[in-house]
Short mmCIF file of C-alpha atoms in Angstrom, two decimals:
data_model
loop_
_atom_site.label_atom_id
_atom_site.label_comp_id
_atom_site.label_asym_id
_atom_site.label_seq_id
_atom_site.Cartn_x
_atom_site.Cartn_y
_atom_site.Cartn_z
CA UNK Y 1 2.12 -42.19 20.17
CA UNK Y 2 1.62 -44.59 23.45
CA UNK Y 3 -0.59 -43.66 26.33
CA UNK Y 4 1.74 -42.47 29.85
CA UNK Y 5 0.22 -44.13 32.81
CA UNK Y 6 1.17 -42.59 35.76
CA UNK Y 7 0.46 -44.50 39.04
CA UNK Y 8 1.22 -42.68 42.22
CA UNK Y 9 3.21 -44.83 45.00
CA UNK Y 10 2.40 -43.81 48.14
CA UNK Y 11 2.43 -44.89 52.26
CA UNK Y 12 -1.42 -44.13 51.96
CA UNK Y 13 -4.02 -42.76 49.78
CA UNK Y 14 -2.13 -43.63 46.87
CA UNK Y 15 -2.31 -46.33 43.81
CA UNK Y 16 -0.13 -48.73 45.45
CA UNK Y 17 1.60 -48.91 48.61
CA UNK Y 18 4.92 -50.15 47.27
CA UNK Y 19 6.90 -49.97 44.12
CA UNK Y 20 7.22 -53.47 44.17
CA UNK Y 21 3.66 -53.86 44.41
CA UNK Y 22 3.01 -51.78 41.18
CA UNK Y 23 6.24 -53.70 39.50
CA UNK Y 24 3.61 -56.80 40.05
CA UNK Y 25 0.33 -55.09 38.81
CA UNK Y 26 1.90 -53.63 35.61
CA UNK Y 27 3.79 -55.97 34.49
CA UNK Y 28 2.98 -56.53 31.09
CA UNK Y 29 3.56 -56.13 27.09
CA UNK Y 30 3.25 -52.68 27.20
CA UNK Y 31 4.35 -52.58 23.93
CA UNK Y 32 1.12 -54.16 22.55
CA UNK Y 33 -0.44 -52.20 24.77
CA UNK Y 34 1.21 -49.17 23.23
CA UNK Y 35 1.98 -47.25 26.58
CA UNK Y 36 4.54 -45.78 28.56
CA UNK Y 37 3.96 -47.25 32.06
CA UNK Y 38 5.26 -44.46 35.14
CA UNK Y 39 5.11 -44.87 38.39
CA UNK Y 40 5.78 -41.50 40.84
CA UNK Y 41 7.42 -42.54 44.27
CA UNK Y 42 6.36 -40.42 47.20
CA UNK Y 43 7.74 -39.54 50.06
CA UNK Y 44 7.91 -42.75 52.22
CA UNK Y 45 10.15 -45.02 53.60
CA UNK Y 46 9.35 -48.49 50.75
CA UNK Y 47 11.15 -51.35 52.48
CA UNK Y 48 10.26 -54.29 49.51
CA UNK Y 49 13.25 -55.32 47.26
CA UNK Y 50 12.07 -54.80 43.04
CA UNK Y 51 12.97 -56.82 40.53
CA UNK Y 52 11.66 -55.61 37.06
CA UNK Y 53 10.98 -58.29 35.15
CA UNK Y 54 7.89 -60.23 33.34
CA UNK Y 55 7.72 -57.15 30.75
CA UNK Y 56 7.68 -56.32 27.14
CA UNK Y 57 8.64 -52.99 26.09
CA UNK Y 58 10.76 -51.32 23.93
CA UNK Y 59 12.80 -47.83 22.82
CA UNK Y 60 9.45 -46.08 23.19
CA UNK Y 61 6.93 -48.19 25.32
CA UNK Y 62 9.31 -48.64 28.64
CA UNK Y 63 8.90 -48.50 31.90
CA UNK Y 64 10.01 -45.13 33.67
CA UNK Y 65 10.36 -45.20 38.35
CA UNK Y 66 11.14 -41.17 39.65
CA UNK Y 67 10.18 -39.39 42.53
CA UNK Y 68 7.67 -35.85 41.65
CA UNK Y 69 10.15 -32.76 42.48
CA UNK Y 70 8.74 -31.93 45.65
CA UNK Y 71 9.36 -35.40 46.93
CA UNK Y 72 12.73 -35.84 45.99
CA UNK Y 73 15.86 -35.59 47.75
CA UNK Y 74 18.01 -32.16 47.61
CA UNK Y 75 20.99 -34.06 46.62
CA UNK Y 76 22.12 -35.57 50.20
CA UNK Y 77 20.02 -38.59 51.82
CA UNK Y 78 16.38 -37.03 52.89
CA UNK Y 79 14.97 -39.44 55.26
CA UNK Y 80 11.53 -36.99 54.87
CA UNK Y 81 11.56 -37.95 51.09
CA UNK Y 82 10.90 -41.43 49.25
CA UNK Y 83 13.31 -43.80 50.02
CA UNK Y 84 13.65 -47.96 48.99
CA UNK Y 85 15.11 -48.97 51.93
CA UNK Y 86 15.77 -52.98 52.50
CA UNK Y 87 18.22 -55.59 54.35
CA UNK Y 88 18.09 -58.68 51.94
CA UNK Y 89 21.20 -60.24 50.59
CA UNK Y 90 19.45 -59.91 46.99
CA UNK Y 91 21.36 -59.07 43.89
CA UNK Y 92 20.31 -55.83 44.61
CA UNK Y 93 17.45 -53.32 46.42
CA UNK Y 94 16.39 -52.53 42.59
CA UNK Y 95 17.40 -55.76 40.07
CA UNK Y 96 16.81 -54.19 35.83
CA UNK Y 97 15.96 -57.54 34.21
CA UNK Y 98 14.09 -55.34 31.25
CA UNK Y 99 15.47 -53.52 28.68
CA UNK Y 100 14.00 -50.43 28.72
CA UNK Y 101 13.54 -48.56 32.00
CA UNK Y 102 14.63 -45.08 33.31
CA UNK Y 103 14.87 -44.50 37.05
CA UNK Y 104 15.40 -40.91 38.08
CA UNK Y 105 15.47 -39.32 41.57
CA UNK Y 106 15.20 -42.16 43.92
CA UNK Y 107 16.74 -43.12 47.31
CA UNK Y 108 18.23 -46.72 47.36
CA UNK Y 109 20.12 -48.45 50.90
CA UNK Y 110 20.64 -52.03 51.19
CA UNK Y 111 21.31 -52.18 55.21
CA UNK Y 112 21.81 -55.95 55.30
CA UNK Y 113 25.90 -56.95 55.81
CA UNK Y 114 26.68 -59.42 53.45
CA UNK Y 115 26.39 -58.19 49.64
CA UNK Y 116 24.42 -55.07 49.52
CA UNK Y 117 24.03 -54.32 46.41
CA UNK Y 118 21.85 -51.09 44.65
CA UNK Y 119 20.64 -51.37 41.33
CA UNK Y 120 22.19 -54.15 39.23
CA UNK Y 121 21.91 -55.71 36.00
CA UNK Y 122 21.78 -59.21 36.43
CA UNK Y 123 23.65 -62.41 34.22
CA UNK Y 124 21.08 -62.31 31.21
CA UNK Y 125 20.90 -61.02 27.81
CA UNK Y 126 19.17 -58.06 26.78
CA UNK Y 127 18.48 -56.53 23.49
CA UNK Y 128 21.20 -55.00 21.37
CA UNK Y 129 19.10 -51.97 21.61
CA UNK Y 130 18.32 -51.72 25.05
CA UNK Y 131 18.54 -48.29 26.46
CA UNK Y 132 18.38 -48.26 30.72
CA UNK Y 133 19.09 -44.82 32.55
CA UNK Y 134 19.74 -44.03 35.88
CA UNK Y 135 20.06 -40.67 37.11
CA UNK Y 136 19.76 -38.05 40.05
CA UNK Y 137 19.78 -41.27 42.92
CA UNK Y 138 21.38 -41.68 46.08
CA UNK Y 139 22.76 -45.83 46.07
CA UNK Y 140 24.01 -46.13 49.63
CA UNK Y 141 25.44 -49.38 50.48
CA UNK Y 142 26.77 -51.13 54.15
CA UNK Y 143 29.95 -52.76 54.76
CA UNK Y 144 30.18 -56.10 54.43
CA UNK Y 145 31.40 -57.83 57.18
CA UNK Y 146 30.85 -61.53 55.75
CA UNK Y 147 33.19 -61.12 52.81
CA UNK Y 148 30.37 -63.44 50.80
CA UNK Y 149 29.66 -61.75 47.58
CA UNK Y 150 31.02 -58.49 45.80
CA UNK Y 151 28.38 -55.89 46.63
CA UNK Y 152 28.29 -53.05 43.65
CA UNK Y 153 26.00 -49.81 43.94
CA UNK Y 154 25.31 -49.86 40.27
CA UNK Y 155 25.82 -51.80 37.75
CA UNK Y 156 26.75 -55.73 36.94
CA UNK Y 157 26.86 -57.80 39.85
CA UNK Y 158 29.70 -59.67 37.93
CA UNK Y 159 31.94 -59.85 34.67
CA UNK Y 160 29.82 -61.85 32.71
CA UNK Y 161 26.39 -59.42 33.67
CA UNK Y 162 24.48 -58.22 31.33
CA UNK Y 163 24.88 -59.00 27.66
CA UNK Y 164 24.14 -56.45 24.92
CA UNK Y 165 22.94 -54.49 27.97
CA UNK Y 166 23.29 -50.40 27.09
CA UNK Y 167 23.35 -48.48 29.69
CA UNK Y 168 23.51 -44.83 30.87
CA UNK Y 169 24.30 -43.23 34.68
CA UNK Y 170 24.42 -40.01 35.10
CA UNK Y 171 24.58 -37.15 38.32
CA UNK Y 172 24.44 -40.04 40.55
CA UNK Y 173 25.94 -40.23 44.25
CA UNK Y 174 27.59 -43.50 45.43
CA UNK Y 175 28.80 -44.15 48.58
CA UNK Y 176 29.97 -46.87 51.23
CA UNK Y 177 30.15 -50.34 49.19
CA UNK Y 178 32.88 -51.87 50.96
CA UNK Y 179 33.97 -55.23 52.47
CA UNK Y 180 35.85 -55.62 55.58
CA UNK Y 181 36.41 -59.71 55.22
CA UNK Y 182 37.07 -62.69 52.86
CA UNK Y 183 38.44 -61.71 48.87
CA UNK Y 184 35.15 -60.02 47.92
CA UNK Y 185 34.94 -56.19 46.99
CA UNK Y 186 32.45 -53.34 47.51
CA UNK Y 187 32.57 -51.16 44.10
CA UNK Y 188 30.87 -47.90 43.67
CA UNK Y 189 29.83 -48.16 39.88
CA UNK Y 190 30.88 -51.39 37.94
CA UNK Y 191 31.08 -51.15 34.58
CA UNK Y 192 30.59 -54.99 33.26
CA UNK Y 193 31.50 -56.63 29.72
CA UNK Y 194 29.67 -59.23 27.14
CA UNK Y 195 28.99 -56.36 24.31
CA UNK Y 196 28.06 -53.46 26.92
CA UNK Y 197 28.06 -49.78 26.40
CA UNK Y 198 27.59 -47.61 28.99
CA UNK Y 199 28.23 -43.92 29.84
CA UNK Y 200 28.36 -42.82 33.33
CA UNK Y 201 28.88 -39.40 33.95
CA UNK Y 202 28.89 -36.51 36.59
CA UNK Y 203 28.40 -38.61 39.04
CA UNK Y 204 30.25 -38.92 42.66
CA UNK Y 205 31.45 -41.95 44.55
CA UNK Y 206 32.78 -42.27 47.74
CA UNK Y 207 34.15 -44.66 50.86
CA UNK Y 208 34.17 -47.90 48.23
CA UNK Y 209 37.09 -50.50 47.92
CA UNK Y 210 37.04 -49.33 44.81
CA UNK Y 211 35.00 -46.32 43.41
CA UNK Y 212 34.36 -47.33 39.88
CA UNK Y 213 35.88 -50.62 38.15
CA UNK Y 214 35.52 -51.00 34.63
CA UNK Y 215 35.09 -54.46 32.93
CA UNK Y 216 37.03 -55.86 30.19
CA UNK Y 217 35.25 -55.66 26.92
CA UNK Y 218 32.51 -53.74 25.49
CA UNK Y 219 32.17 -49.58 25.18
CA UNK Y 220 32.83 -48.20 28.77
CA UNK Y 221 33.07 -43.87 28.21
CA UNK Y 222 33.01 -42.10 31.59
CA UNK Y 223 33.26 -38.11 32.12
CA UNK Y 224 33.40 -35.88 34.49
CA UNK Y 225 33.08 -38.81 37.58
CA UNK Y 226 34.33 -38.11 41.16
CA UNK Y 227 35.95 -40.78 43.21
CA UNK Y 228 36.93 -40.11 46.62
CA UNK Y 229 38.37 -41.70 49.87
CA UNK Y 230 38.33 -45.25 47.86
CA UNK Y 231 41.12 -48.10 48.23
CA UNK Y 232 41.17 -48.03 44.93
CA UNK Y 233 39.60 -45.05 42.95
CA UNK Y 234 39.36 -45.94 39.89
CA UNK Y 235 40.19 -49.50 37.73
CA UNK Y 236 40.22 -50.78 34.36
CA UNK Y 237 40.34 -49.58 30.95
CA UNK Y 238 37.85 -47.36 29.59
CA UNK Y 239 37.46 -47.14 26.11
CA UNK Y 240 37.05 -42.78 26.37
CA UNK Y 241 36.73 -39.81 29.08
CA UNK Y 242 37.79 -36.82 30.04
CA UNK Y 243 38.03 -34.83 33.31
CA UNK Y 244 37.75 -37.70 35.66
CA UNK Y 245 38.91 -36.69 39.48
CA UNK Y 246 40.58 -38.96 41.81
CA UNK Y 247 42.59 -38.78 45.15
CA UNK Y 248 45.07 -41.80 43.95
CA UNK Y 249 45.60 -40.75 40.25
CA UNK Y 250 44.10 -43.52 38.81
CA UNK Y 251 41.52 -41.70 36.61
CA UNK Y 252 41.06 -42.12 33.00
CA UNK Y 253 41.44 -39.98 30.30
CA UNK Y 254 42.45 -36.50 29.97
CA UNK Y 255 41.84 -33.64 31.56
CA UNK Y 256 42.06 -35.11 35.13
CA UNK Y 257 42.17 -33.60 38.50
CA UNK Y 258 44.15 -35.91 41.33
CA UNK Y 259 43.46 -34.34 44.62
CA UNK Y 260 40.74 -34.11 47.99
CA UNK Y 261 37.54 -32.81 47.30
CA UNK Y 262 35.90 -30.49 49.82
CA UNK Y 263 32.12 -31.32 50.41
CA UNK Y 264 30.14 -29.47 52.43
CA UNK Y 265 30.49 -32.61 55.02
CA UNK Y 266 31.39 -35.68 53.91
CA UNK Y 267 31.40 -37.46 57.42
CA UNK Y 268 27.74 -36.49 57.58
CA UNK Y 269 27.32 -38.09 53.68
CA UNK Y 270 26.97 -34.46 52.34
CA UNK Y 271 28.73 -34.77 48.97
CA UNK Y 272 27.65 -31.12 47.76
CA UNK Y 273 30.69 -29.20 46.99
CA UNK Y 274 31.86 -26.73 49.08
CA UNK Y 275 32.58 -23.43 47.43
CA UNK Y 276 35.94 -23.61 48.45
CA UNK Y 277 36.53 -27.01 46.88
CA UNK Y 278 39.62 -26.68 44.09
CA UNK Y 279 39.11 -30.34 42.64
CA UNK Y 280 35.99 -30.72 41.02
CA UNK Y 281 35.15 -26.94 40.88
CA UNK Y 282 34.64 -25.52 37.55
CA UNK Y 283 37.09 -28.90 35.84
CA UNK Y 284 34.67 -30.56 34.42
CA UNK Y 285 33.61 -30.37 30.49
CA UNK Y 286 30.30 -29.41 29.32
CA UNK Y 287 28.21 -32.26 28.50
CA UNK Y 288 24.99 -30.80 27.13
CA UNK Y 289 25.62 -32.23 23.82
CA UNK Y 290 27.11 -35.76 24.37
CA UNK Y 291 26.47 -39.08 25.14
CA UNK Y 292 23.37 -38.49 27.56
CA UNK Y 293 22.84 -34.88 26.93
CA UNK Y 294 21.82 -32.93 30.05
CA UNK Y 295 22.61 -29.87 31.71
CA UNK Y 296 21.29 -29.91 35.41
CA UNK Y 297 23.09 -31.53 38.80
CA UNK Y 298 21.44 -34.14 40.92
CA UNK Y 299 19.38 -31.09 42.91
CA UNK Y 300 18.27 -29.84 39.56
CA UNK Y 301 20.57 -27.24 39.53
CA UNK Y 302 21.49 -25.90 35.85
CA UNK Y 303 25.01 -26.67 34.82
CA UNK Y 304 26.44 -23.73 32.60
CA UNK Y 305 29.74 -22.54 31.82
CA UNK Y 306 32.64 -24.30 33.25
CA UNK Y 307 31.07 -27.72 34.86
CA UNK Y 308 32.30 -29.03 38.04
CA UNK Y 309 33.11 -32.28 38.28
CA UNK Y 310 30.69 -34.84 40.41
CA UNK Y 311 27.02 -35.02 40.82
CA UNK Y 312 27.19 -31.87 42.47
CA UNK Y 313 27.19 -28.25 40.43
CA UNK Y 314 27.93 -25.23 43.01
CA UNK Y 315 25.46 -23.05 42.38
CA UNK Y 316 25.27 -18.95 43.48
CA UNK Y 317 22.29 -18.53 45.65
CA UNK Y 318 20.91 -22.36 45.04
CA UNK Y 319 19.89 -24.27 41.81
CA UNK Y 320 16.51 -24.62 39.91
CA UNK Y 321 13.51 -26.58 41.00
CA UNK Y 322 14.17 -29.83 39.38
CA UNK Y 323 11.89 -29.66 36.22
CA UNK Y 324 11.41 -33.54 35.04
CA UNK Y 325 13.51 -36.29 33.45
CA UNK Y 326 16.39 -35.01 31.51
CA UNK Y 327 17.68 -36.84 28.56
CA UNK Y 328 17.83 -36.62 25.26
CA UNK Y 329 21.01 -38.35 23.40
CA UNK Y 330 20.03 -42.05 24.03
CA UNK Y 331 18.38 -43.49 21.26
CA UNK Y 332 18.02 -46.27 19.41
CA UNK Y 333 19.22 -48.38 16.48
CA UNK Y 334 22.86 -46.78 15.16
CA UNK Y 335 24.31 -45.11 17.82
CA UNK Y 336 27.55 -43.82 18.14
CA UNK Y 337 28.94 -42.78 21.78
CA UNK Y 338 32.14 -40.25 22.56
CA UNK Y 339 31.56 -36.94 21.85
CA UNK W 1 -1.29 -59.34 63.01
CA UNK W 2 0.16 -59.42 59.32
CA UNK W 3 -1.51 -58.80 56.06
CA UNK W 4 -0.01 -60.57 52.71
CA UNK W 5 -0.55 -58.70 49.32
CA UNK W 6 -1.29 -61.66 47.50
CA UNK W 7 -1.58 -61.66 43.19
CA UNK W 8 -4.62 -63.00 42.34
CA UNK W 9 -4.03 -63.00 38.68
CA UNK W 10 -1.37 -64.79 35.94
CA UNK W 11 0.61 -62.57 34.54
CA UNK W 12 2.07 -64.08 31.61
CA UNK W 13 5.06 -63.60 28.78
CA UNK W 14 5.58 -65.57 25.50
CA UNK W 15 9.17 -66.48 26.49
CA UNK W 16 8.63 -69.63 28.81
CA UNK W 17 11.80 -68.88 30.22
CA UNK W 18 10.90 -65.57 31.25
CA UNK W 19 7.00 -66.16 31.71
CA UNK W 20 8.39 -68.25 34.93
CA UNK W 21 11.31 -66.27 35.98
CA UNK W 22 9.97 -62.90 35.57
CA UNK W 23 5.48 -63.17 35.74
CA UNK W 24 3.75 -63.43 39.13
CA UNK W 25 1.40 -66.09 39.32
CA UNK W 26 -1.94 -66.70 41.03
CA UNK W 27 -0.68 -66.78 44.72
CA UNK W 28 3.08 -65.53 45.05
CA UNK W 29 2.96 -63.39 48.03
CA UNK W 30 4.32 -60.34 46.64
CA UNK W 31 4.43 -58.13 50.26
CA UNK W 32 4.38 -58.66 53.73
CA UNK W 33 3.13 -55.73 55.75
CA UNK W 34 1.84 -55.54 59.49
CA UNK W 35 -1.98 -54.62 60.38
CA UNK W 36 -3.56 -51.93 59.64
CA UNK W 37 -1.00 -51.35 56.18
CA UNK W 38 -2.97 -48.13 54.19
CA UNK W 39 -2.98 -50.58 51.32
CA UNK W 40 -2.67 -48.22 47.95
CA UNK W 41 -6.25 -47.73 45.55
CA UNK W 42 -5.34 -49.99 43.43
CA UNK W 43 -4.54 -53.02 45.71
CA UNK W 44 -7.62 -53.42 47.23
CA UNK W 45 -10.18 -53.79 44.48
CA UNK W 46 -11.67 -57.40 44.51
CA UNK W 47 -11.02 -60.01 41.69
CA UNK W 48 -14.64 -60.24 40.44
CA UNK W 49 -14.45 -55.76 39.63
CA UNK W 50 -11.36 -56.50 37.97
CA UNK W 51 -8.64 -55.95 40.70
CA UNK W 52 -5.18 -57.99 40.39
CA UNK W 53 -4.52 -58.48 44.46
CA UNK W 54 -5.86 -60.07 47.65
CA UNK W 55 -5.22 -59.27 51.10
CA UNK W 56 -4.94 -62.20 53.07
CA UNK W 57 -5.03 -61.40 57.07
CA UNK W 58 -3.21 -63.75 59.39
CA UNK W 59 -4.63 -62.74 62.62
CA UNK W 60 -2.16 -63.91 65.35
CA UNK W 61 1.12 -63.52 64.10
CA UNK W 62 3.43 -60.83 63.26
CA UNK W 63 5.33 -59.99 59.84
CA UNK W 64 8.66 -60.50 61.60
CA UNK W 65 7.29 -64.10 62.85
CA UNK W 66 6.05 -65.16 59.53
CA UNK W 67 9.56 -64.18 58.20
CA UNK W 68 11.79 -65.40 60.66
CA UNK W 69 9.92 -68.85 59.79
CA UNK W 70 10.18 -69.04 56.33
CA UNK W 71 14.17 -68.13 56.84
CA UNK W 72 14.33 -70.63 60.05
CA UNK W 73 12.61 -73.51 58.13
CA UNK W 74 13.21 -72.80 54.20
CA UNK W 75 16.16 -70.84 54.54
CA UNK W 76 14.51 -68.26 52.30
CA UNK W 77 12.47 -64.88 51.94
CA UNK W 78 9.21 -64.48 51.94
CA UNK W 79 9.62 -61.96 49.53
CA UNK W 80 12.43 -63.65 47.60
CA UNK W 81 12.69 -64.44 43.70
CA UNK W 82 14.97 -66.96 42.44
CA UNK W 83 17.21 -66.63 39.73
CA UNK W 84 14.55 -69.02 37.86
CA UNK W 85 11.07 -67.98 39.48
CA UNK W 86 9.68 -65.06 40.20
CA UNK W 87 8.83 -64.99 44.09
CA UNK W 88 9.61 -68.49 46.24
CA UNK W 89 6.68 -68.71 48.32
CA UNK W 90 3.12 -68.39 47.27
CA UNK W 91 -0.73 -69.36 48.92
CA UNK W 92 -2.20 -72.34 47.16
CA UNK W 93 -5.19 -70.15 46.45
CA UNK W 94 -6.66 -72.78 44.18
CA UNK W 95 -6.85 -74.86 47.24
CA UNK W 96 -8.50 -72.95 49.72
CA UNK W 97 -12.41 -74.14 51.04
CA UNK W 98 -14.44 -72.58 48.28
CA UNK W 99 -16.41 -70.66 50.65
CA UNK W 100 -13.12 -68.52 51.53
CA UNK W 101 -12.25 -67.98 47.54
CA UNK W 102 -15.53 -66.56 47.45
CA UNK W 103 -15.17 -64.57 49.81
CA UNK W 104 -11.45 -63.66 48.34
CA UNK W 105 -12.87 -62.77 44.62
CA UNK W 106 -16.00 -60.81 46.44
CA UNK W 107 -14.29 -58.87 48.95
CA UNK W 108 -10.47 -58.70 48.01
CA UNK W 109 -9.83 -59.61 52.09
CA UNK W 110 -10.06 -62.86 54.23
CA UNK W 111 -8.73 -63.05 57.91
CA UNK W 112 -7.84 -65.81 59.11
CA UNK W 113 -5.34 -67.89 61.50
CA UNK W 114 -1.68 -69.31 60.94
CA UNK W 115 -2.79 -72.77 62.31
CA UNK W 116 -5.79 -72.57 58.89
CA UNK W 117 -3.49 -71.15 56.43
CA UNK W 118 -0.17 -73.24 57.27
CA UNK W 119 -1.18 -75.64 55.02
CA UNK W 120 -1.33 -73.41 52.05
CA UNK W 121 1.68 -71.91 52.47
CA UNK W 122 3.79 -73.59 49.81
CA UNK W 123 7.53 -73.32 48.94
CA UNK W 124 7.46 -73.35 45.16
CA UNK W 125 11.45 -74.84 44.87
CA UNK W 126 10.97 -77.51 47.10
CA UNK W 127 6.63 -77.92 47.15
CA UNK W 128 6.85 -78.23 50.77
CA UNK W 129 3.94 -76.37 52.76
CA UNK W 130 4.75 -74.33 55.96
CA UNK W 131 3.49 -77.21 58.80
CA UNK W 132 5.41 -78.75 61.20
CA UNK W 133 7.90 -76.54 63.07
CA UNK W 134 5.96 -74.48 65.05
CA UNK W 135 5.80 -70.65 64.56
CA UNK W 136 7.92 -68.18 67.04
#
């Protein structure tokens, strides 16, 4: 059974003073070393890009980045609660280079105008087991006025990213990856190729060129995804969904909804439903027992009955205090996705 | 004044490939914060009790100037990896006076000026060190 290290990244007074700093410190084969390696984000403003990278871990001894429930956002950007805020024309404000890493409940901006990417999976290989998760963050993005390089929220920062990578996004909002010059895109979510499978689910995108783009080859399921006030909404071939919303009718699968979402205010980047909201509202399907498995929103919020659509569940009276990392479903070795 | 988190230990993988794209090394400036930085528990232990960082001071000039000339001259980021090494720019640490590594291992901190630490300021693409154009 490994050994959970919990380091606590704080402005003061805590372990380290950055997440990048504690990437650096802990990087290691934590898979000798038989541990799970954690590291709790609080409420600060972190402006240093991370790359993960250097590490050895595997289906049990990975790395795991979240924010503590009382310093986590309540589903709309909190500039009171830990944010990774930077203005670098990296591959992205958060680059996965390991195989194994969950990040759950974290603020992410790249502010810089020329391709602002979130958190990508760069060109390499990784295992044919790897299992990386992303859930409950905010990815905000800035236009790109240099038209330089496609800029993606999450995901592969090109076709040929990410090779055997495995991959799993869920109750996730998305917004502004866009390009205003030259050929290059902005795209919410990219779903890449080269033997991936991912799953991304219940999660909301808005004010991209396009919202999500799926690659070419490899498993690509999404469910239950919200794509709004895009160019493009939605593009590609997935290989399954269901109860996919767009405004352009270019979601996948079954079970669709084409229409406008009503958030609470979207021109203030407030992407909870509004109760009066006929779109996403109750059209979703239950995904407690799928691919990922979970049952709560991005605010922690429990999910019961008929699902809405999004990262967003309306909820009578408010949600539940978010209780911890959800996830159960993504395992190792034979795996079969769809449910 | 600006204060560089600096690794003071190899970290190191069995894949070459990855040992050099992904491991800090002794010296790769891993932040860049301004003076005064509430540097976390864990960052300011000294080398000899075990600790993994430095903090190297650089007493007259700002985090935005140190930046500015590392992007002006080396068309880079301080803070930058390449798609081959992990971070771009590091302190020759192995090169400073003695005296000063002492004082590094001992303490964890050393303060000193951009004129004295120029020299060990070291692009590790192109192995040129940060003298000549003057700082702004």
């Amino acid at each position: 059974m490994p050994t959970t290290v919990t380091s606590t990244i704080k402005s003061s007074g805590g372990d380290y003073s950055s997440l990048s700093a504690w990437e650096a410190a802990k990087q290691a084969n934590i898979v000798t070393a038989d541990q799970i390696q954690v590291a709790e984000c609080y409420s600060f403003e972190d402006t240093s890009q991370v790359t993960i990278d250097g590490w050895t871990t595997d289906a049990t001894r990975y790395i795991s980045i979240n924010t503590p429930s009382a310093e986590r956002h309540d589903g709309k950007w909190n500039t009171s609660k830990y944010r990774l805020v930077v203005s670098g024309s990296y591959s992205g404000v958060i680059v996965v280079r390991e195989s194994y890493v969950r990040i759950d409940g974290l603020q992410v901006h790249n502010t810089i105008v020329e391709a602002a990417s979130g958190i990508t999976f760069p060109n390499i290989d990784f295992t044919t087991s790897s299992d990386v998760r992303i859930s409950n963050c905010i990815v905000r993005g800035t236009t790109d006025t240099d038209g330089i390089g496609t800029t993606v929220g999450i995901g592969s920062t090109s076709n040929i990213g990410g090779d055997n990578l495995r991959y799993w996004i869920w109750n996730c909002i998305i917004y502004d990856f866009k390009t205003s010059s030259g050929s290059t895109a902005g795209n919410g979510i990219q779903q890449g190729t080269f033997n991936q499978s991912s799953s991304v689910e219940n999660c909301t995108v808005y004010d991209c060129d396009t919202g999500i783009l799926a690659g070419t080859s490899g498993t690509r399921n999404i469910y239950n995804c919200l794509v709004q006030s895009c160019a493009t909404d939605y593009s590609g071939t997935w290989s399954a969904g269901t109860n996919n919303a767009s405004e352009d009718g270019t979601h996948p699968g079954t079970s669709g909804q084409t229409g406008t979402a009503t958030f609470v205010n979207a021109a203030s980047d407030d992407f909870h439903l509004d109760s009066a909201d006929t779109v996403a509202k109750d059209n979703g399907a239950d995904r407690s027992a799928g691919t990922i498995a979970f049952s709560t929103d991005i605010d922690g919020a429990t999910r019961s009955g008929s699902w809405d659509i999004g990262a967003d569940e309306i909820t009578a009276g408010g949600g539940a205090a978010f209780s911890g990392i959800i996830g159960g479903g993504c395992g190792t070795g034979a795996y079969v996705l769809g449910a | 004044m600006a204060e560089l988190l600096i690794k003071a230990v190899d970290a190191t993988h069995d894949d070459p490939e990855k040992d050099q794209r992904g491991c800090y090394k002794r010296g790769d400036i891993v932040v860049v914060r301004p003076d005064g930085w509430g540097w976390g528990t864990q960052e300011v232990i000294p080398p000899a009790s075990g600790g993994l960082f430095v903090v190297v001071k650089i007493t007259d000039v700002t985090p935005a100037q140190i930046r500015r000339w590392v992007k002006n001259n080396w068309s880079d980021d301080i803070e930058g990896n390449s798609d081959t090494r992990r971070r771009r720019v590091r302190i020759d640490v192995h090169l400073l006076p003695v005296g000063v590594r002492n004082t590094l291992n001992n303490t964890g901190t050393y303060s000193t000026t951009w004129s004295a630490i120029r020299q060990y300021v070291r692009n590790k693409l192109t192995d040129a060190t940060a003298t000549g154009a003057a700082i702004e």
